[in-house]
Tab-separated table of C-alpha atoms and ligand atoms in Angstrom:
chain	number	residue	atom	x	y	z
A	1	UNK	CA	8.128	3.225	21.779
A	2	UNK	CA	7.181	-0.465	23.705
A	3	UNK	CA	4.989	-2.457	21.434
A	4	UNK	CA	3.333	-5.768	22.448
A	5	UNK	CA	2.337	-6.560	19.031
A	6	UNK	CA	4.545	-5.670	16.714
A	7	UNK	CA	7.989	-4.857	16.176
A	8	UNK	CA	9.643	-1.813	14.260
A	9	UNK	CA	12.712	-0.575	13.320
A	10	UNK	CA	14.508	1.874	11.040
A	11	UNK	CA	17.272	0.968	8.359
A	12	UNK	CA	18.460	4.439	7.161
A	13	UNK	CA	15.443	6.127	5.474
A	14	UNK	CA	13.370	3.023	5.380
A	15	UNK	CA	11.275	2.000	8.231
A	16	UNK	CA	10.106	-1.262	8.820
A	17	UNK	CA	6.654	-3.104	10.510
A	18	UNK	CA	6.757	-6.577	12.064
A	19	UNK	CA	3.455	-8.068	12.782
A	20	UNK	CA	4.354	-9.973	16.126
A	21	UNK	CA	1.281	-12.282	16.870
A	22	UNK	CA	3.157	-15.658	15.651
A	23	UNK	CA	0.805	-17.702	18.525
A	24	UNK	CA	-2.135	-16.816	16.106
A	25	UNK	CA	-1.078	-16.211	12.547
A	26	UNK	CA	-0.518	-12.645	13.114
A	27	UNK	CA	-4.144	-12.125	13.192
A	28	UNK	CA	-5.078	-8.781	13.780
A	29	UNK	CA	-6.874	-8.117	16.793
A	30	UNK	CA	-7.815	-4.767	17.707
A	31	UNK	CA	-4.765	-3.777	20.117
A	32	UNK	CA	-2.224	-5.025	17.094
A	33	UNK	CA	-4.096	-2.497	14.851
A	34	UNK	CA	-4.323	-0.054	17.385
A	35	UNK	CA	0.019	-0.373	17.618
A	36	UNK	CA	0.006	-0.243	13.339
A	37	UNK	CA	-1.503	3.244	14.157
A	38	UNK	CA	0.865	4.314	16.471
A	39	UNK	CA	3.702	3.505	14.578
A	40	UNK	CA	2.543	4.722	11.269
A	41	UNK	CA	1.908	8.192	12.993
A	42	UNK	CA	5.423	8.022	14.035
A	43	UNK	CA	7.291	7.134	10.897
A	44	UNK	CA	4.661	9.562	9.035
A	45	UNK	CA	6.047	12.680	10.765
A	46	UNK	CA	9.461	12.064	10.822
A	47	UNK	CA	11.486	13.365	7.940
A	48	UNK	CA	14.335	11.040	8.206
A	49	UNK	CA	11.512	7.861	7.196
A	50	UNK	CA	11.103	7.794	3.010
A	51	UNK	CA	9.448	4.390	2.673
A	52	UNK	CA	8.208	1.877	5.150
A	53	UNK	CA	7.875	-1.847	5.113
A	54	UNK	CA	4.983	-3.727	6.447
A	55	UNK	CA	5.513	-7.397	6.981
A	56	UNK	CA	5.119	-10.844	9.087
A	57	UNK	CA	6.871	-14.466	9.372
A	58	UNK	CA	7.931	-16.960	7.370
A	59	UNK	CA	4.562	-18.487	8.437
A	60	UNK	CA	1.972	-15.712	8.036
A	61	UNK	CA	1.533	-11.858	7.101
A	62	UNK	CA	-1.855	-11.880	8.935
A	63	UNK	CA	-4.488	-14.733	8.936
A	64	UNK	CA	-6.887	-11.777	8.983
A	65	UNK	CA	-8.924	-10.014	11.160
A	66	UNK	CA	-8.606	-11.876	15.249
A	67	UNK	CA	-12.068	-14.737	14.943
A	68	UNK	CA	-11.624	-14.846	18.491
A	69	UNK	CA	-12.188	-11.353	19.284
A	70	UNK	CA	-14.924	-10.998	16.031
A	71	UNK	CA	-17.063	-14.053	17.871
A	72	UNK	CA	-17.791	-11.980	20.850
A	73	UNK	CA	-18.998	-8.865	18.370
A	74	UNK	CA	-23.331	-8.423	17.462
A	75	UNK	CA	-24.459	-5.941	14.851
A	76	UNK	CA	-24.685	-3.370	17.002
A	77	UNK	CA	-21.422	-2.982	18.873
A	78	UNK	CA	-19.759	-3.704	14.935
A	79	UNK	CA	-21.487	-0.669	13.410
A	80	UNK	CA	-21.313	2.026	16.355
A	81	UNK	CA	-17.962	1.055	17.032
A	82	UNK	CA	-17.074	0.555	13.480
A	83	UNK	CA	-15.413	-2.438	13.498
A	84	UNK	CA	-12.765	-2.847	12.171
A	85	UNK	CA	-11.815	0.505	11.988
A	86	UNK	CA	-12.068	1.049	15.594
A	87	UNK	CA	-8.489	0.347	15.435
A	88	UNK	CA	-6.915	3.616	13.937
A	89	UNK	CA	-4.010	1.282	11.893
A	90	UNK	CA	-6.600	0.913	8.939
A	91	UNK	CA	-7.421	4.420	8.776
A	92	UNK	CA	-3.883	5.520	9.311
A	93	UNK	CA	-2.878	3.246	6.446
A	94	UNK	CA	-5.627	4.659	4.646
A	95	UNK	CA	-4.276	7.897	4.957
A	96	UNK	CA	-0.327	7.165	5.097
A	97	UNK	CA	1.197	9.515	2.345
A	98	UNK	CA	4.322	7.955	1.922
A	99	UNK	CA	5.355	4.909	0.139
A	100	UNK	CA	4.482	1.244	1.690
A	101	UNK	CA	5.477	-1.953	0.601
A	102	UNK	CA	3.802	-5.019	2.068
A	103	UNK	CA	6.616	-7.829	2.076
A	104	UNK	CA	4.285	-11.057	2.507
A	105	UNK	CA	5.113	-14.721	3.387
A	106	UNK	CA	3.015	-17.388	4.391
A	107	UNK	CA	-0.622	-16.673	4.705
A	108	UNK	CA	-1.981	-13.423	3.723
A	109	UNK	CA	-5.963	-13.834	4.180
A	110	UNK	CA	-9.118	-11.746	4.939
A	111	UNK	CA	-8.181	-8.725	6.537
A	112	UNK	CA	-4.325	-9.372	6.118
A	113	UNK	CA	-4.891	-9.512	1.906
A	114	UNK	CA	-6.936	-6.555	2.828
A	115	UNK	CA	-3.359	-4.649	5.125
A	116	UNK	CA	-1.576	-6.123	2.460
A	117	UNK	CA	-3.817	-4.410	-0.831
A	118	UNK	CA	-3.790	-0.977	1.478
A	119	UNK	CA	-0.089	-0.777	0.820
A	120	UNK	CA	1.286	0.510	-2.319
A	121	UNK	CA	2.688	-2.462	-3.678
A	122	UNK	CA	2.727	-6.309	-2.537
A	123	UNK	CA	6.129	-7.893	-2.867
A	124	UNK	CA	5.513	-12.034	-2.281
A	125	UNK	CA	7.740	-14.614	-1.436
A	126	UNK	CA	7.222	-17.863	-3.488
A	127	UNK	CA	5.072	-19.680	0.059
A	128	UNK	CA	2.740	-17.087	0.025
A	129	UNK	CA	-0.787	-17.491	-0.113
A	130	UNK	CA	-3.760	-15.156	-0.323
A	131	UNK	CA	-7.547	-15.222	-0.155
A	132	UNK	CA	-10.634	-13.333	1.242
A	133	UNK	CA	-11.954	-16.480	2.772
A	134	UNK	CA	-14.506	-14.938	5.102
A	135	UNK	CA	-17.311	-16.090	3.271
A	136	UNK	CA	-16.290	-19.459	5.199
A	137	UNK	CA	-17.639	-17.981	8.653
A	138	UNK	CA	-20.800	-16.210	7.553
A	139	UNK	CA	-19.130	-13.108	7.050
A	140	UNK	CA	-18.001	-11.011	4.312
A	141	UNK	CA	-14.669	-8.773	3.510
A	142	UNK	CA	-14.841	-5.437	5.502
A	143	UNK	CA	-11.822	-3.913	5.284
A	144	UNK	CA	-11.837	-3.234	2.056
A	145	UNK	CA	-11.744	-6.770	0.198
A	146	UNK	CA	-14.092	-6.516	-2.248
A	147	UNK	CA	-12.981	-3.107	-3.184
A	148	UNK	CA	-9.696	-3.502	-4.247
A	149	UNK	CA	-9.200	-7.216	-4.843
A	150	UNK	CA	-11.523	-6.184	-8.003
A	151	UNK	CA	-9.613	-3.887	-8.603
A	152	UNK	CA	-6.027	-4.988	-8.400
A	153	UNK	CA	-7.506	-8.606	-10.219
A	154	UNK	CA	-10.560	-7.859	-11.960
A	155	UNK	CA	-14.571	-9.085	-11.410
A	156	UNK	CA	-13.919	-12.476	-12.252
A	157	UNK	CA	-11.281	-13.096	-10.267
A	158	UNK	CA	-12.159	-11.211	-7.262
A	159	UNK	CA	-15.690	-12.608	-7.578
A	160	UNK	CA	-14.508	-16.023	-7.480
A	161	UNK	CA	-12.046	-15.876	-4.746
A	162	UNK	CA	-14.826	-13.977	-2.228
A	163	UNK	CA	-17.490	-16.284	-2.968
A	164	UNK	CA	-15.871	-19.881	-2.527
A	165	UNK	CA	-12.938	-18.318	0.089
A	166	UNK	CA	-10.200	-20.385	-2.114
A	167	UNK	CA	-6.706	-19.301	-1.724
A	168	UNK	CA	-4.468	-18.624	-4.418
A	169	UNK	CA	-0.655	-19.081	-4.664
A	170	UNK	CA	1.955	-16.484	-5.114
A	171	UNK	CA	2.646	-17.255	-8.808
A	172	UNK	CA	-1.427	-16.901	-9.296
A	173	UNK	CA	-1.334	-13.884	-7.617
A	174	UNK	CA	1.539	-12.492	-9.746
A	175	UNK	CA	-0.264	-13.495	-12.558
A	176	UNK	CA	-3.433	-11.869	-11.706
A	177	UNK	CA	-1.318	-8.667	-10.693
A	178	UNK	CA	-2.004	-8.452	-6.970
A	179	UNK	CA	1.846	-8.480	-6.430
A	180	UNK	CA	4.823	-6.671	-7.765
A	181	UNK	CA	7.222	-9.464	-8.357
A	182	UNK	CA	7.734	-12.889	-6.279
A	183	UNK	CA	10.640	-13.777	-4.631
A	184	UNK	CA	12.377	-16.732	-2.775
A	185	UNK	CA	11.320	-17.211	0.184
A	186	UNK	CA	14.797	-16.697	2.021
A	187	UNK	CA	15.238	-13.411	-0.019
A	188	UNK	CA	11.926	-11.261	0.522
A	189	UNK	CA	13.282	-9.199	3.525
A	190	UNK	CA	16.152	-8.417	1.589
A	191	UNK	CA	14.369	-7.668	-1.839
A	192	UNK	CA	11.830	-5.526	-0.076
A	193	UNK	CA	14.215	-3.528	2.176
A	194	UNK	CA	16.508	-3.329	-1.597
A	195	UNK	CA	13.227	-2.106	-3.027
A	196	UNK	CA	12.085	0.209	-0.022
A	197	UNK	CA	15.817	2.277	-0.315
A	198	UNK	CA	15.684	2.420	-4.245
A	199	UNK	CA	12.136	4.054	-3.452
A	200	UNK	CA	13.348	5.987	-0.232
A	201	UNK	CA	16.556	7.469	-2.297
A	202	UNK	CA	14.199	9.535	-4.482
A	203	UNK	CA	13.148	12.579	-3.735
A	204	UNK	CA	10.610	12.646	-1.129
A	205	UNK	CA	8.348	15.100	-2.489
A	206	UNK	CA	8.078	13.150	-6.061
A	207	UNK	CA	7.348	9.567	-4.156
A	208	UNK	CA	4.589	10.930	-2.100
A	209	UNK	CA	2.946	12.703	-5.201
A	210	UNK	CA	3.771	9.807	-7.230
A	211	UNK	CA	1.567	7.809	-4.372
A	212	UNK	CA	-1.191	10.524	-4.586
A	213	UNK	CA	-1.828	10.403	-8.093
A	214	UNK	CA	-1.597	6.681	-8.657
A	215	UNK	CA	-4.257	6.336	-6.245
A	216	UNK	CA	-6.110	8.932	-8.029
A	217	UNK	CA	-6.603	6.964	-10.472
A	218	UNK	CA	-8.932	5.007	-8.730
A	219	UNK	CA	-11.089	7.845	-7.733
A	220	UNK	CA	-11.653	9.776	-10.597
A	221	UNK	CA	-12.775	9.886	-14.325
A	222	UNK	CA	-9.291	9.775	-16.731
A	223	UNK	CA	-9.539	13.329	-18.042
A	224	UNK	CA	-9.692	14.399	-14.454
A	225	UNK	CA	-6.812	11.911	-13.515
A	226	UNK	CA	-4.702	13.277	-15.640
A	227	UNK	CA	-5.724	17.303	-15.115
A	228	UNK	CA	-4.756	16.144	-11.281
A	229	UNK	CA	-1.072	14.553	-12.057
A	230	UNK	CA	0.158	17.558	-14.555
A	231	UNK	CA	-0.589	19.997	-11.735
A	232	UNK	CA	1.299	18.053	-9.731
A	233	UNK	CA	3.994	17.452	-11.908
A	234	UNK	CA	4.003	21.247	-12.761
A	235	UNK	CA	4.368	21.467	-8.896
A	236	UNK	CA	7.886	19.297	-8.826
A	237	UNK	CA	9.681	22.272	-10.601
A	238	UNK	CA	9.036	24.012	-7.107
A	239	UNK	CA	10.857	21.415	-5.451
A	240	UNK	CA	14.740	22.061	-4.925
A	241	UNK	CA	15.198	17.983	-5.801
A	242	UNK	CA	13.818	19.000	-9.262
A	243	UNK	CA	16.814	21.436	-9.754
A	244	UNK	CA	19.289	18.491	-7.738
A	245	UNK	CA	17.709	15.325	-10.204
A	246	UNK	CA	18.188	17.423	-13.474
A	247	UNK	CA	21.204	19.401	-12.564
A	248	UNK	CA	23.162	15.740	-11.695
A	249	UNK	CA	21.769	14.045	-14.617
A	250	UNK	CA	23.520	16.919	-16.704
A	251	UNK	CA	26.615	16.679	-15.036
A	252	UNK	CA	26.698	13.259	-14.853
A	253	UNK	CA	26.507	12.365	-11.194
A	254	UNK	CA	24.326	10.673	-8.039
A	255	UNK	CA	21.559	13.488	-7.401
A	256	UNK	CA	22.049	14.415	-3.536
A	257	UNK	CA	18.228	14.784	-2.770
A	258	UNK	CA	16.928	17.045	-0.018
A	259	UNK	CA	13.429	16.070	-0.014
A	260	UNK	CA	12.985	19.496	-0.049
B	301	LIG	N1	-7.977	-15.202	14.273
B	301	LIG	C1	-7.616	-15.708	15.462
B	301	LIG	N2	-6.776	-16.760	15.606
B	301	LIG	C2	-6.294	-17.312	14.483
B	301	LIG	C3	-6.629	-16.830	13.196
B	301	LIG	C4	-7.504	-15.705	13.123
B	301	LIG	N3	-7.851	-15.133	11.937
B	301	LIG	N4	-6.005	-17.593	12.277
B	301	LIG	C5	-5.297	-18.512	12.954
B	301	LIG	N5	-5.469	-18.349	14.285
B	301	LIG	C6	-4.895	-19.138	15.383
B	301	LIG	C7	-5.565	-20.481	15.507
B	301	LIG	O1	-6.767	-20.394	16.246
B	301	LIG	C8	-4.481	-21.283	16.217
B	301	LIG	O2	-4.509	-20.929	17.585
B	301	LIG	P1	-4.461	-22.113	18.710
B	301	LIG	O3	-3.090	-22.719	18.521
B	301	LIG	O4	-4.596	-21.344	19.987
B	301	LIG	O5	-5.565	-23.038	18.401
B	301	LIG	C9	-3.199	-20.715	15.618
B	301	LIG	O6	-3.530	-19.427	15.075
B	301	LIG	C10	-2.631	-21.540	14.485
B	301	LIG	O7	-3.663	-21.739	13.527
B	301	LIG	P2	-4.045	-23.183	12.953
B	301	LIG	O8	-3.828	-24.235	13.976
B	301	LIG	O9	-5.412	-23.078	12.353
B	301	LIG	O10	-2.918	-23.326	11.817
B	301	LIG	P3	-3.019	-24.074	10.419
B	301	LIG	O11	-1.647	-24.009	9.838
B	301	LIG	O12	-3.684	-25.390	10.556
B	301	LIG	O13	-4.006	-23.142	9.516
B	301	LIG	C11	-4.859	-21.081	8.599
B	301	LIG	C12	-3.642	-21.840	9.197
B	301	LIG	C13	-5.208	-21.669	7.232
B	301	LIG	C14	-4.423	-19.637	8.432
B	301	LIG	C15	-6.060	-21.210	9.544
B	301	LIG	O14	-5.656	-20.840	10.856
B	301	LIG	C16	-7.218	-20.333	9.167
B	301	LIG	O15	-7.988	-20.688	8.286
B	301	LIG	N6	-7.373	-19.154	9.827
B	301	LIG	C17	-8.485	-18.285	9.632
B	301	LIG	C18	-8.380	-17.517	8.337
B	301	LIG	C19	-9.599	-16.626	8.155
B	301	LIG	O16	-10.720	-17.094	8.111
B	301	LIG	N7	-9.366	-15.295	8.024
B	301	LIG	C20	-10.419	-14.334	7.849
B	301	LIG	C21	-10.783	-13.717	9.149
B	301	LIG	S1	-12.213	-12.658	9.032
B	301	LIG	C22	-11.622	-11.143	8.546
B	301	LIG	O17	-10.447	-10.958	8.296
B	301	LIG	C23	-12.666	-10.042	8.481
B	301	LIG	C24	-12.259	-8.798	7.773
B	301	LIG	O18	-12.284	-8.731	6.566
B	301	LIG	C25	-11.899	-7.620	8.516
């Protein structure tokens, strides 16, 4: 596949996402999301692909959504098209069912905080810097800002950093616990790709419902939370990695997983 935005590749079972815009931050325009889509659809349905990396430059993840594109939009072509999800890489995210780590250096604002807080976890090198600052241009988050900043950080938090558009550090951010763990700059592709195989290595089946019912906790009351992860966990004795992970532990060796 010929991108014009990005760049991908595969390392073993871990695939990875460059954001290739470095003329303007990475933002996203439409077309880059459009590619996001495409290549999450492809590393989605192959089986070889356990995890998959989503990252930028040294520079910047994503200044956010393209301001040059956004200028030209009114009210009315935003809501019937949608915007932003007119480009199918936020809903494909959305949707994604495996494992995605968001390795971030550099800037990481508006609607690339919001690509980075759709992954599963944010790994940050030390320059990074992130914000919702579209309060700045008479806008507001909408790709999901105000949902999940809140709720990776808290009201306060959140409420502060949408409202004055201030951006806060990678230590802050650690801190707050919008990222896993901080890193050296010169170390996050390795550290992420180090975390992507350790995640990729497991059993396929156990990541993705691992995935499903971590999110679930944001969608439902906890008694139903957990009624949803002991079925699943009840359904990992179906799995022939079940019989692999427990068998190897006994006989103390690597489990060979299937993903089966
Ligand atoms: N859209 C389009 N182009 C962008 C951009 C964006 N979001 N961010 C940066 N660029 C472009 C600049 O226009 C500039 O292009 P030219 O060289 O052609 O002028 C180039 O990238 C480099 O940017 P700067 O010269 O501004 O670089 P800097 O180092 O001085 O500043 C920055 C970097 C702090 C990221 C600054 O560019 C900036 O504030 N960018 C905008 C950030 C922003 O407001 N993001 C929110 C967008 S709205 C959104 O995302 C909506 C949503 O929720 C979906």
């Amino acid at each position: 596949m010929i991108y014009e935005h990005i760049r991908t590749e595969t390392d073993g079972r871990v695939a990875r996402i460059t954001l290739d815009r470095p003329e303007a931050m990475n933002a996203l325009s439409v077309a880059l999301m459009e590619e996001v889509g495409q290549a999450l659809a492809l590393f989605g349905a192959d089986d070889g692909v356990g995890a998959v990396i989503i990252t930028g430059n040294e520079k910047a993840f994503a200044a956010g959504a393209d301001i040059k594109d956004m200028a030209r939009l009114d009210y009315t072509a935003a809501m019937t098209r949608d915007f932003p999800f007119n480009a199918g890489g936020w809903e494909a995210l959305n949707r994604f069912r495996k494992p995605v780590i968001a390795a971030v250096s550099g800037v990481c604002l508006g609607g690339g905080c919001e690509l980075a807080m759709a992954c599963d976890l944010i790994i940050a090198a030390d320059n990074a810097r992130f914000g919702q600052p579209e309060v700045k241009l008479g806008i507001m988050p909408g790709a999901g800002g105000t949902q999940r900043l809140v709720r990776a950080i808290g009201k306060a938090k959140a409420m502060e950093l949408c409202l004055t558009g201030r951006m806060m550090d990678a230590g802050e951010a650690e801190r707050a616990g919008l990222v896993a763990f901080v890193t050296p700059l010169d170390s996050l592709q390795e550290r992420a790709l180090e975390t992507a195989r350790t995640i990729a290595g497991h059993s396929l089946p156990s990541t993705m419902m691992i995935k499903e019912s971590v999110n679930q906790a944001f969608e439902s009351p906890l008694s139903s939370g957990l009624v949803f992860e002991r079925r699943l966990f009840q359904g990992t004795f179906a799995t022939a990695d079940q019989a692999e992970g427990m068998a190897a532990f006994v006989e103390k060796r690597r489990p060979d997983f299937s993903h089966r």
